[in-house]
Short mmCIF file of C-alpha atoms in Angstrom, two decimals:
data_model
loop_
_atom_site.label_atom_id
_atom_site.label_comp_id
_atom_site.label_asym_id
_atom_site.label_seq_id
_atom_site.Cartn_x
_atom_site.Cartn_y
_atom_site.Cartn_z
CA UNK A 227 0.00 0.00 0.00
CA UNK A 228 1.23 3.44 -0.86
CA UNK A 229 -0.10 6.29 1.26
CA UNK A 230 0.79 9.90 0.54
CA UNK A 231 -0.15 12.50 3.14
CA UNK A 232 -0.51 16.07 1.88
CA UNK A 233 -1.20 18.89 4.32
CA UNK A 234 -3.67 21.42 2.95
CA UNK A 235 -4.95 24.13 5.35
CA UNK A 236 -4.47 21.80 8.30
CA UNK A 237 -6.40 18.90 6.76
CA UNK A 238 -4.63 15.63 6.03
CA UNK A 239 -5.50 14.26 2.60
CA UNK A 240 -4.76 10.60 1.94
CA UNK A 241 -4.54 8.60 -1.29
CA UNK A 242 -4.29 4.82 -1.51
CA UNK A 243 -3.52 2.64 -4.53
CA UNK A 244 -5.35 -0.44 -3.20
CA UNK A 245 -9.09 -0.03 -3.57
CA UNK A 246 -10.16 -3.13 -1.66
CA UNK A 247 -9.52 -1.83 1.85
CA UNK A 248 -10.65 1.04 3.99
CA UNK A 249 -7.62 2.70 5.59
CA UNK A 250 -7.51 4.71 8.81
CA UNK A 251 -4.84 7.40 8.94
CA UNK A 252 -4.07 9.67 11.88
CA UNK A 253 -1.61 12.50 12.32
CA UNK A 254 -1.49 15.57 14.51
CA UNK A 255 -4.16 16.69 16.94
CA UNK A 256 -7.14 14.41 16.45
CA UNK A 257 -6.90 14.04 12.68
CA UNK A 258 -8.52 10.83 11.49
CA UNK A 259 -9.48 10.11 7.92
CA UNK A 260 -10.85 6.89 6.44
CA UNK A 261 -10.35 6.28 2.73
CA UNK A 262 -12.03 3.79 0.37
CA UNK A 263 -11.56 3.78 -3.40
CA UNK A 264 -9.59 7.05 -3.14
CA UNK A 265 -12.63 8.75 -1.58
CA UNK A 266 -13.27 9.73 2.02
CA UNK A 267 -15.33 7.00 3.64
CA UNK A 268 -16.37 6.85 7.29
CA UNK A 269 -15.47 9.10 10.18
CA UNK A 270 -13.24 12.13 9.58
CA UNK A 271 -11.85 14.46 12.24
CA UNK A 272 -10.00 17.57 11.05
CA UNK A 273 -8.12 20.14 13.10
CA UNK A 274 -7.60 23.85 12.40
CA UNK A 275 -5.85 26.58 14.46
CA UNK A 276 -9.01 27.67 16.31
CA UNK A 277 -11.48 24.84 15.72
CA UNK A 278 -11.93 21.20 14.72
CA UNK A 279 -14.72 19.15 13.22
CA UNK A 280 -16.16 15.65 13.09
CA UNK A 281 -17.97 14.41 10.04
CA UNK A 282 -18.87 11.20 8.20
CA UNK A 283 -18.50 10.26 4.56
CA UNK A 284 -19.97 7.57 2.35
CA UNK A 285 -18.12 7.17 -0.95
CA UNK A 286 -16.67 10.68 -0.83
CA UNK A 287 -19.91 12.52 0.07
CA UNK A 288 -20.80 13.92 3.49
CA UNK A 289 -23.49 11.82 5.15
CA UNK A 290 -24.84 12.07 8.67
CA UNK A 291 -24.04 14.45 11.48
CA UNK A 292 -21.42 17.18 10.95
CA UNK A 293 -20.14 18.95 14.08
CA UNK A 294 -17.76 21.93 14.31
CA UNK A 295 -16.17 22.64 17.69
CA UNK A 296 -14.35 25.68 19.03
CA UNK A 297 -10.92 25.08 20.59
CA UNK A 298 -12.54 25.20 24.05
CA UNK A 299 -14.68 22.17 22.97
CA UNK A 300 -17.90 24.22 22.87
CA UNK A 301 -20.02 23.27 19.85
CA UNK A 302 -19.89 25.83 17.03
CA UNK A 303 -22.45 24.27 14.69
CA UNK A 304 -24.27 21.03 14.01
CA UNK A 305 -25.97 20.00 10.81
CA UNK A 306 -26.90 16.87 8.90
CA UNK A 307 -25.96 15.74 5.41
CA UNK A 308 -27.58 13.33 3.01
CA UNK A 309 -25.60 12.44 -0.10
CA UNK A 310 -23.32 15.46 0.32
CA UNK A 311 -26.05 18.08 0.89
CA UNK A 312 -27.34 19.70 4.08
CA UNK A 313 -30.74 18.30 5.03
CA UNK A 314 -32.60 18.72 8.29
CA UNK A 315 -31.94 20.89 11.30
CA UNK A 316 -28.90 23.18 11.48
CA UNK A 317 -27.85 24.76 14.78
CA UNK A 318 -25.20 27.48 15.11
CA UNK A 319 -23.99 28.55 18.56
CA UNK A 320 -22.63 31.90 19.75
CA UNK A 321 -18.82 32.09 19.63
CA UNK A 322 -17.15 29.95 22.27
CA UNK A 323 -20.38 28.95 24.03
CA UNK A 324 -23.07 26.30 23.87
CA UNK A 325 -25.76 29.01 23.60
CA UNK A 326 -27.80 28.77 20.39
CA UNK A 327 -27.45 31.70 17.97
CA UNK A 328 -29.65 30.35 15.17
CA UNK A 329 -31.63 27.30 14.16
CA UNK A 330 -32.73 26.58 10.59
CA UNK A 331 -33.94 23.67 8.50
CA UNK A 332 -32.35 22.74 5.20
CA UNK A 333 -33.52 20.82 2.15
CA UNK A 334 -30.75 19.93 -0.35
CA UNK A 335 -28.36 22.70 0.84
CA UNK A 336 -31.08 25.40 0.87
CA UNK A 337 -32.72 26.87 3.99
CA UNK A 338 -36.33 25.77 3.90
CA UNK A 339 -38.81 26.06 6.77
CA UNK A 340 -38.93 27.70 10.16
CA UNK A 341 -35.89 29.71 11.28
CA UNK A 342 -35.06 31.44 14.53
CA UNK A 343 -32.21 33.70 15.80
CA UNK A 344 -31.36 34.35 19.47
CA UNK A 345 -29.49 37.04 21.38
CA UNK A 346 -26.61 35.78 23.57
CA UNK A 347 -28.98 36.00 26.54
CA UNK A 348 -31.22 33.35 24.96
CA UNK A 349 -34.00 35.83 24.13
CA UNK A 350 -35.48 35.37 20.65
CA UNK A 351 -34.14 37.98 18.23
CA UNK A 352 -36.10 37.05 15.08
CA UNK A 353 -38.23 34.19 13.79
CA UNK A 354 -39.91 33.43 10.51
CA UNK A 355 -40.26 31.09 7.53
CA UNK A 356 -38.15 30.55 4.45
CA UNK A 357 -39.05 28.67 1.30
CA UNK A 358 -36.02 27.88 -0.88
CA UNK A 359 -33.99 30.48 1.09
CA UNK A 360 -36.58 33.21 0.41
CA UNK A 361 -38.63 34.83 3.19
CA UNK A 362 -42.23 33.71 2.92
CA UNK A 363 -44.82 34.13 5.64
CA UNK A 364 -44.84 35.96 8.95
CA UNK A 365 -41.57 37.33 10.39
CA UNK A 366 -41.31 38.71 13.92
CA UNK A 367 -38.35 40.75 15.23
CA UNK A 368 -37.75 41.30 18.94
CA UNK A 369 -35.87 43.81 21.06
CA UNK A 370 -33.14 42.63 23.42
CA UNK A 371 -35.66 42.61 26.30
CA UNK A 372 -38.00 40.23 24.40
CA UNK A 373 -40.63 42.80 23.43
CA UNK A 374 -41.82 42.75 19.82
CA UNK A 375 -40.01 45.28 17.63
CA UNK A 376 -41.94 44.57 14.41
CA UNK A 377 -44.06 42.01 12.58
CA UNK A 378 -44.42 41.68 8.86
CA UNK A 379 -45.60 39.21 6.28
CA UNK A 380 -43.62 38.40 3.15
CA UNK A 381 -44.46 36.68 -0.10
CA UNK A 382 -41.42 35.66 -2.16
CA UNK A 383 -39.12 37.97 -0.15
CA UNK A 384 -41.40 41.02 -0.64
CA UNK A 385 -42.98 42.60 2.46
CA UNK A 386 -46.74 42.64 1.93
CA UNK A 387 -47.77 44.21 5.21
CA UNK A 388 -46.20 45.31 8.47
CA UNK A 389 -47.66 45.69 11.97
#
């Protein structure tokens, strides 16, 4: 077996000439990459100067849970992939904390459905609906103290009325 590690922005890339086996390679702080048929396959852990991530591949495409962590081990973001595209719930946390900053739903890499943003205090900042990444439906914005700042209704990203 011939394995050639190449460092590229802190990520270890591995190539193998034998296609029959899945290989596990590790180097540096928590880097693990599994390779099958010259494609990422299985668990992958990559390290960067201020963060690291855990993800899973099937035949070179992201599949399953993808988690980014800050260096202090607080979760930065979590999302799910199916066949290389984001699908399902996506959660992004405020920098260096486990406090949720935003929560969206994705369909084939596009935000689709209910979305919500929070202040660092946990108070809702804004909530509304997106269809194919376009505002559609009621949107409510809140002040830092939780009182409603404004309400409006959009159709295809155009405000139709405002309260």
